mmCIF file of C-alpha atoms in Angstrom:
data_model
loop_
_atom_site.group_PDB
_atom_site.id
_atom_site.type_symbol
_atom_site.label_atom_id
_atom_site.label_comp_id
_atom_site.label_asym_id
_atom_site.label_seq_id
_atom_site.Cartn_x
_atom_site.Cartn_y
_atom_site.Cartn_z
ATOM 1 C CA MET V 1 23.078 -0.036 -7.889
ATOM 2 C CA LYS V 2 19.479 -0.081 -6.728
ATOM 3 C CA ASN V 3 19.963 3.117 -4.684
ATOM 4 C CA LYS V 4 21.524 4.839 -7.702
ATOM 5 C CA PHE V 5 18.589 3.820 -9.885
ATOM 6 C CA THR V 6 16.132 5.059 -7.247
ATOM 7 C CA PHE V 7 17.937 8.410 -7.068
ATOM 8 C CA LEU V 8 17.929 8.868 -10.858
ATOM 9 C CA PHE V 9 14.276 7.864 -11.065
ATOM 10 C CA SER V 10 13.410 10.420 -8.347
ATOM 11 C CA ILE V 11 15.211 13.173 -10.287
ATOM 12 C CA PHE V 12 13.378 12.198 -13.473
ATOM 13 C CA LEU V 13 10.035 12.105 -11.671
ATOM 14 C CA LEU V 14 10.569 15.554 -10.152
ATOM 15 C CA ALA V 15 11.539 16.985 -13.531
ATOM 16 C CA PHE V 16 8.484 15.388 -15.156
ATOM 17 C CA LEU V 17 6.168 16.736 -12.471
ATOM 18 C CA SER V 18 7.664 20.215 -12.898
ATOM 19 C CA LEU V 19 6.879 20.101 -16.609
ATOM 20 C CA LEU V 20 3.424 18.708 -15.912
ATOM 21 C CA THR V 21 2.572 21.343 -13.326
ATOM 22 C CA GLY V 22 3.946 24.270 -15.306
ATOM 23 C CA CYS V 23 3.535 26.987 -12.708
ATOM 24 C CA SER V 24 1.358 27.506 -9.669
ATOM 25 C CA SER V 25 0.634 29.880 -6.810
ATOM 26 C CA HIS V 26 -0.944 29.181 -3.422
ATOM 27 C CA THR V 27 -3.149 31.622 -1.531
ATOM 28 C CA PHE V 28 -3.952 30.591 2.045
ATOM 29 C CA TYR V 29 -6.944 31.681 4.109
ATOM 30 C CA ILE V 30 -7.354 30.800 7.790
ATOM 31 C CA GLU V 31 -11.032 30.159 8.560
ATOM 32 C CA LEU V 32 -11.891 30.506 12.258
ATOM 33 C CA SER V 33 -15.118 29.661 14.057
ATOM 34 C CA SER V 34 -15.729 33.365 14.798
ATOM 35 C CA ASP V 35 -14.689 36.783 13.495
ATOM 36 C CA GLU V 36 -15.242 38.522 16.832
ATOM 37 C CA GLN V 37 -12.372 39.912 18.868
ATOM 38 C CA PRO V 38 -11.692 37.392 21.665
ATOM 39 C CA HIS V 39 -12.215 38.491 25.288
ATOM 40 C CA SER V 40 -10.994 36.479 28.212
ATOM 41 C CA PRO V 41 -13.774 35.028 30.401
ATOM 42 C CA TYR V 42 -11.387 34.810 33.366
ATOM 43 C CA LYS V 43 -10.243 37.249 36.060
ATOM 44 C CA PHE V 44 -6.706 35.892 35.908
ATOM 45 C CA LYS V 45 -4.146 35.235 33.183
ATOM 46 C CA PHE V 46 -2.374 32.238 31.717
ATOM 47 C CA TYR V 47 1.364 31.667 31.500
ATOM 48 C CA ILE V 48 2.370 29.626 28.436
ATOM 49 C CA GLU V 49 4.561 26.897 29.834
ATOM 50 C CA ASP V 50 5.163 25.154 26.535
ATOM 51 C CA ILE V 51 4.078 25.126 22.886
ATOM 52 C CA GLN V 52 4.788 21.973 20.942
ATOM 53 C CA VAL V 53 4.557 22.021 17.167
ATOM 54 C CA VAL V 54 3.800 18.762 15.374
ATOM 55 C CA LEU V 55 4.557 18.832 11.640
ATOM 56 C CA ASN V 56 3.672 16.481 8.815
ATOM 57 C CA GLY V 57 1.156 14.411 10.734
ATOM 58 C CA GLY V 58 3.671 13.744 13.533
ATOM 59 C CA SER V 59 6.909 13.038 11.641
ATOM 60 C CA LEU V 60 8.656 16.213 12.798
ATOM 61 C CA MET V 61 8.378 17.918 16.172
ATOM 62 C CA SER V 62 9.594 21.002 17.987
ATOM 63 C CA SER V 63 9.019 22.276 21.499
ATOM 64 C CA THR V 64 9.890 25.514 23.309
ATOM 65 C CA SER V 65 10.929 23.672 26.454
ATOM 66 C CA SER V 66 13.386 21.293 24.810
ATOM 67 C CA ASP V 67 16.920 21.891 23.569
ATOM 68 C CA THR V 68 16.918 18.526 21.781
ATOM 69 C CA CYS V 69 14.191 19.205 19.238
ATOM 70 C CA ASP V 70 16.663 19.023 16.316
ATOM 71 C CA TYR V 71 17.669 15.543 17.441
ATOM 72 C CA THR V 72 14.027 14.567 17.981
ATOM 73 C CA ALA V 73 13.091 15.769 14.510
ATOM 74 C CA ILE V 74 15.901 13.858 12.847
ATOM 75 C CA THR V 75 14.993 10.720 14.824
ATOM 76 C CA PHE V 76 11.399 10.811 13.571
ATOM 77 C CA TYR V 77 12.594 11.634 10.064
ATOM 78 C CA CYS V 78 14.913 8.615 10.033
ATOM 79 C CA MET V 79 12.289 6.312 11.529
ATOM 80 C CA GLU V 80 9.925 7.183 8.672
ATOM 81 C CA LYS V 81 12.605 6.610 6.022
ATOM 82 C CA ALA V 82 13.718 3.333 7.628
ATOM 83 C CA LYS V 83 10.114 2.134 7.861
ATOM 84 C CA GLU V 84 9.570 2.737 4.137
ATOM 85 C CA GLU V 85 12.784 0.943 3.121
ATOM 86 C CA ALA V 86 12.210 -1.939 5.548
ATOM 87 C CA GLU V 87 8.752 -2.564 4.096
ATOM 88 C CA GLU V 88 10.098 -2.360 0.559
ATOM 89 C CA ARG V 89 12.922 -4.832 1.283
ATOM 90 C CA GLY V 90 10.894 -7.083 3.618
ATOM 91 C CA LEU V 91 13.298 -6.681 6.577
ATOM 92 C CA ASP V 92 12.616 -8.052 10.041
ATOM 93 C CA ILE V 93 12.364 -5.898 13.184
ATOM 94 C CA ASN V 94 16.066 -6.214 14.109
ATOM 95 C CA ALA V 95 17.228 -5.254 10.635
ATOM 96 C CA LYS V 96 14.792 -2.337 10.711
ATOM 97 C CA GLN V 97 16.296 -1.050 13.987
ATOM 98 C CA ARG V 98 19.804 -1.257 12.526
ATOM 99 C CA LEU V 99 18.563 0.662 9.506
ATOM 100 C CA VAL V 100 17.195 3.410 11.791
ATOM 101 C CA GLN V 101 20.626 3.796 13.416
ATOM 102 C CA GLU V 102 22.277 3.924 10.000
ATOM 103 C CA TYR V 103 19.908 6.650 8.856
ATOM 104 C CA LYS V 104 20.466 8.626 12.072
ATOM 105 C CA ARG V 105 24.217 8.651 11.397
ATOM 106 C CA ARG V 106 23.678 9.532 7.755
ATOM 107 C CA TYR V 107 21.183 12.342 8.397
ATOM 108 C CA LYS V 108 22.727 13.621 11.622
ATOM 109 C CA HIS V 109 22.972 17.112 10.156
ATOM 110 C CA ALA V 110 20.240 16.906 7.526
ATOM 111 C CA LYS V 111 19.681 20.514 6.473
ATOM 112 C CA GLU V 112 16.008 20.075 5.596
ATOM 113 C CA VAL V 113 15.155 18.514 8.951
ATOM 114 C CA VAL V 114 17.226 20.872 11.094
ATOM 115 C CA ASP V 115 16.045 24.004 9.281
ATOM 116 C CA THR V 116 12.395 22.991 9.550
ATOM 117 C CA THR V 117 12.724 22.248 13.246
ATOM 118 C CA ARG V 118 14.591 25.488 13.875
ATOM 119 C CA ALA V 119 11.782 27.373 12.129
ATOM 120 C CA ALA V 120 9.242 25.634 14.365
ATOM 121 C CA ARG V 121 11.203 26.576 17.488
ATOM 122 C CA GLU V 122 11.390 30.206 16.358
ATOM 123 C CA PHE V 123 7.646 30.123 15.646
ATOM 124 C CA THR V 124 6.796 28.961 19.175
ATOM 125 C CA ALA V 125 8.902 31.744 20.705
ATOM 126 C CA ASN V 126 7.171 34.362 18.543
ATOM 127 C CA VAL V 127 3.694 33.031 19.393
ATOM 128 C CA ARG V 128 4.418 33.148 23.125
ATOM 129 C CA ARG V 129 5.731 36.721 22.925
ATOM 130 C CA GLU V 130 3.009 38.123 20.665
ATOM 131 C CA LEU V 131 0.158 36.524 22.598
ATOM 132 C CA ALA V 132 1.348 38.261 25.779
ATOM 133 C CA GLU V 133 1.748 41.585 23.934
ATOM 134 C CA LYS V 134 -1.459 41.616 21.853
ATOM 135 C CA TYR V 135 -3.801 39.724 24.186
ATOM 136 C CA PRO V 136 -2.701 40.753 27.700
ATOM 137 C CA ASP V 137 -6.112 39.892 29.186
ATOM 138 C CA PHE V 138 -5.429 36.257 28.255
ATOM 139 C CA PHE V 139 -1.669 35.748 28.620
ATOM 140 C CA THR V 140 1.318 37.054 30.556
ATOM 141 C CA ASN V 141 5.049 36.374 30.575
ATOM 142 C CA ASN V 142 5.048 36.664 34.371
ATOM 143 C CA ARG V 143 4.665 33.339 36.167
ATOM 144 C CA HIS V 144 3.409 35.035 39.359
ATOM 145 C CA GLU V 145 -0.206 34.014 40.043
ATOM 146 C CA ALA V 146 -0.727 32.991 36.425
ATOM 147 C CA LEU V 147 -2.136 29.605 35.553
ATOM 148 C CA PRO V 148 0.394 27.552 33.532
ATOM 149 C CA ILE V 149 -0.938 26.151 30.268
ATOM 150 C CA LYS V 150 0.568 23.878 27.604
ATOM 151 C CA PHE V 151 -0.298 23.873 23.905
ATOM 152 C CA GLN V 152 0.222 21.382 21.128
ATOM 153 C CA TYR V 153 -0.231 22.768 17.619
ATOM 154 C CA ASN V 154 -0.945 20.119 14.968
ATOM 155 C CA GLY V 155 -1.239 20.404 11.212
ATOM 156 C CA ALA V 156 -2.018 19.779 8.517
ATOM 157 C CA PHE V 157 -4.656 17.131 7.882
ATOM 158 C CA LYS V 158 -6.168 17.366 4.399
ATOM 159 C CA VAL V 159 -9.947 17.115 4.406
ATOM 160 C CA TYR V 160 -10.837 17.423 0.745
ATOM 161 C CA ALA V 161 -9.757 18.972 -2.548
ATOM 162 C CA GLU V 162 -11.818 20.395 -5.384
ATOM 163 C CA SER V 163 -11.062 20.938 -9.062
ATOM 164 C CA GLY V 164 -13.181 21.557 -12.127
ATOM 165 C CA TRP V 165 -13.204 21.124 -15.884
ATOM 166 C CA ASP V 166 -10.676 23.924 -16.213
ATOM 167 C CA THR V 167 -8.012 21.590 -14.777
ATOM 168 C CA LEU V 168 -8.621 19.052 -17.568
ATOM 169 C CA LEU V 169 -8.673 21.791 -20.217
ATOM 170 C CA SER V 170 -5.416 23.198 -18.891
ATOM 171 C CA PHE V 171 -3.827 19.747 -19.077
ATOM 172 C CA LEU V 172 -5.111 19.119 -22.618
ATOM 173 C CA THR V 173 -3.753 22.499 -23.827
ATOM 174 C CA LEU V 174 -0.349 21.765 -22.213
ATOM 175 C CA GLY V 175 -0.881 24.564 -19.717
ATOM 176 C CA LEU V 176 -1.977 27.308 -22.089
ATOM 177 C CA LEU V 177 -5.316 27.690 -20.293
ATOM 178 C CA PRO V 178 -5.227 28.394 -16.552
ATOM 179 C CA ALA V 179 -6.922 26.304 -13.881
ATOM 180 C CA THR V 180 -7.990 26.736 -10.282
ATOM 181 C CA MET V 181 -8.109 24.184 -7.486
ATOM 182 C CA GLU V 182 -9.081 24.354 -3.839
ATOM 183 C CA GLU V 183 -7.785 22.368 -0.870
ATOM 184 C CA HIS V 184 -9.037 22.391 2.714
ATOM 185 C CA GLU V 185 -7.007 21.268 5.706
ATOM 186 C CA ILE V 186 -7.688 21.025 9.428
ATOM 187 C CA TYR V 187 -5.310 22.319 12.113
ATOM 188 C CA TYR V 188 -5.597 21.449 15.808
ATOM 189 C CA ILE V 189 -4.656 23.334 18.963
ATOM 190 C CA ARG V 190 -4.656 21.026 21.978
ATOM 191 C CA MET V 191 -4.526 22.559 25.471
ATOM 192 C CA GLN V 192 -3.598 21.060 28.794
ATOM 193 C CA ILE V 193 -3.821 22.547 32.289
ATOM 194 C CA GLU V 194 -2.888 19.803 34.743
ATOM 195 C CA LYS V 195 -5.504 17.101 33.996
ATOM 196 C CA ILE V 196 -7.857 19.420 32.104
ATOM 197 C CA ARG V 197 -7.600 18.945 28.330
ATOM 198 C CA GLU V 198 -9.458 20.394 25.368
ATOM 199 C CA THR V 199 -9.006 20.628 21.584
ATOM 200 C CA TYR V 200 -9.817 23.508 19.250
ATOM 201 C CA CYS V 201 -9.668 23.103 15.481
ATOM 202 C CA PHE V 202 -9.812 25.484 12.536
ATOM 203 C CA SER V 203 -9.517 25.102 8.792
ATOM 204 C CA VAL V 204 -7.155 26.536 6.200
ATOM 205 C CA LYS V 205 -8.250 26.966 2.590
ATOM 206 C CA ASP V 206 -5.616 26.879 -0.134
ATOM 207 C CA ASP V 207 -6.734 28.505 -3.405
ATOM 208 C CA ILE V 208 -4.422 27.229 -6.128
ATOM 209 C CA ARG V 209 -3.950 28.953 -9.477
ATOM 210 C CA CYS V 210 -1.954 26.891 -11.957
ATOM 211 C CA ASN V 211 -1.099 26.016 -15.538
ATOM 212 C CA MET V 212 -1.047 22.215 -15.950
ATOM 213 C CA GLY V 213 1.614 21.860 -18.631
ATOM 214 C CA ILE V 214 4.943 22.941 -20.068
ATOM 215 C CA ILE V 215 3.497 26.013 -21.839
ATOM 216 C CA GLY V 216 2.610 27.370 -18.413
ATOM 217 C CA LEU V 217 6.318 27.614 -17.579
ATOM 218 C CA PHE V 218 6.767 30.233 -20.295
ATOM 219 C CA LEU V 219 3.241 31.695 -20.448
ATOM 220 C CA PRO V 220 1.821 31.692 -16.872
ATOM 221 C CA THR V 221 -1.729 32.762 -17.713
ATOM 222 C CA CYS V 222 -2.934 31.626 -14.268
ATOM 223 C CA PHE V 223 -1.699 34.882 -12.774
ATOM 224 C CA PHE V 224 -4.427 36.749 -14.648
ATOM 225 C CA ILE V 225 -7.009 35.054 -12.401
ATOM 226 C CA PRO V 226 -7.952 37.558 -9.656
ATOM 227 C CA ILE V 227 -7.694 36.603 -5.985
ATOM 228 C CA ASP V 228 -9.327 37.820 -2.788
ATOM 229 C CA ARG V 229 -6.842 40.239 -1.198
ATOM 230 C CA ASP V 230 -7.799 39.291 2.347
ATOM 231 C CA TYR V 231 -5.397 36.350 2.417
ATOM 232 C CA ASP V 232 -3.102 35.182 5.208
ATOM 233 C CA LYS V 233 -0.209 33.953 3.092
ATOM 234 C CA GLN V 234 0.732 33.683 -0.558
ATOM 235 C CA SER V 235 3.522 31.668 -2.139
ATOM 236 C CA MET V 236 4.758 30.623 -5.559
ATOM 237 C CA GLY V 237 5.594 27.142 -6.806
ATOM 238 C CA MET V 238 5.312 23.954 -4.804
ATOM 239 C CA ARG V 239 4.044 24.460 -1.264
ATOM 240 C CA THR V 240 6.246 23.514 1.679
ATOM 241 C CA GLU V 241 5.390 22.180 5.118
ATOM 242 C CA ASN V 242 5.845 25.440 7.028
ATOM 243 C CA GLN V 243 4.283 27.900 4.591
ATOM 244 C CA ILE V 244 1.133 28.396 6.647
ATOM 245 C CA LEU V 245 1.731 26.266 9.728
ATOM 246 C CA LEU V 246 4.702 28.292 10.950
ATOM 247 C CA ARG V 247 3.494 31.767 10.003
ATOM 248 C CA VAL V 248 2.386 33.990 12.907
ATOM 249 C CA THR V 249 -0.685 35.996 11.868
ATOM 250 C CA ASP V 250 -3.360 37.799 13.853
ATOM 251 C CA LYS V 251 -5.877 35.100 12.918
ATOM 252 C CA LEU V 252 -3.582 32.420 14.260
ATOM 253 C CA LEU V 253 -3.089 34.324 17.523
ATOM 254 C CA ARG V 254 -6.862 34.657 17.816
ATOM 255 C CA ALA V 255 -7.132 30.893 17.324
ATOM 256 C CA PHE V 256 -5.029 30.356 20.456
ATOM 257 C CA CYS V 257 -7.330 32.725 22.362
ATOM 258 C CA TYR V 258 -10.431 30.950 21.059
ATOM 259 C CA SER V 259 -8.911 27.657 22.166
ATOM 260 C CA VAL V 260 -8.630 28.939 25.751
ATOM 261 C CA MET V 261 -12.276 30.004 25.602
ATOM 262 C CA GLU V 262 -13.189 26.362 24.795
ATOM 263 C CA LEU V 263 -11.941 25.161 28.187
ATOM 264 C CA ASP V 264 -14.388 24.109 30.898
ATOM 265 C CA ARG V 265 -14.717 27.428 32.727
ATOM 266 C CA ASP V 266 -16.032 25.970 35.988
ATOM 267 C CA ALA V 267 -13.232 23.398 36.139
ATOM 268 C CA ILE V 268 -10.592 26.053 35.444
ATOM 269 C CA TYR V 269 -11.898 28.326 38.211
ATOM 270 C CA ARG V 270 -12.002 25.448 40.702
ATOM 271 C CA LEU V 271 -8.404 24.618 39.813
ATOM 272 C CA TYR V 272 -7.297 28.232 40.151
ATOM 273 C CA ASN V 273 -9.123 28.736 43.465
ATOM 274 C CA ARG V 274 -7.619 25.567 44.875
ATOM 275 C CA ASN V 275 -4.047 26.450 43.915
ATOM 276 C CA TYR V 276 -3.795 30.240 44.048
ATOM 277 C CA THR V 277 -6.519 31.956 46.021
ATOM 278 C CA PRO V 278 -9.206 31.093 48.589
ATOM 279 C CA GLU V 279 -12.011 32.533 46.464
ATOM 280 C CA VAL V 280 -12.626 34.029 43.012
ATOM 281 C CA THR V 281 -16.152 35.118 42.044
ATOM 282 C CA PHE V 282 -17.518 35.010 38.555
#
């Protein structure tokens, strides 16, 4: 009975939020530390051994080197759901573990989880291929005399959000007047070459145009607000986890190159000289 009530309440809440929001569009801009074309500081290339994608602050994962990423994603998904229910019901650790197993059986083929993980796996394959094609001075698909490197791509961590008086006016007019909001998030690219590790981060700005009310569903005046055309992604309605995270753009590829440039150059050359060649000058 309680689960049925929770389900009905969730449906009501979603419907209410849809009426409250009216309509909205998201325009994403990737903001890198530099606009210059990246150039490799090395006389050798890197072979991408693995790219791991971490979604939703760590609740969903995918990796190019693993065939079990769907199972891994569902496991994390069920652990999060079990944790929430266990805290709500005041269950002990043993009951919580049994609840995890129950959720894993129930969500064994959860479409949302599997589809998101499959998209992440496809993303990693595309990044590996396009980096080798568009930035051949950095990366190669040939293992021969290339230094293996691993990446972990993390997002998104919200930093801050901004809104003005137009949001309140839009709400008070039931969505007749448009409003704009701005959100900033941080994404991380973590690199590892043997024991050498480094992290590169960049930000993503989300410019939101919306009508905060039911009138906005039928009269979406927010679309009259002009936008900067130099965007990386645009979407309508509620944003989803992979809208910007799993989209391969030139800026994102450059971010991977910039991340390699953040590595300790002397340490990388010592590692390469020790493993592949007696001497490399630079």
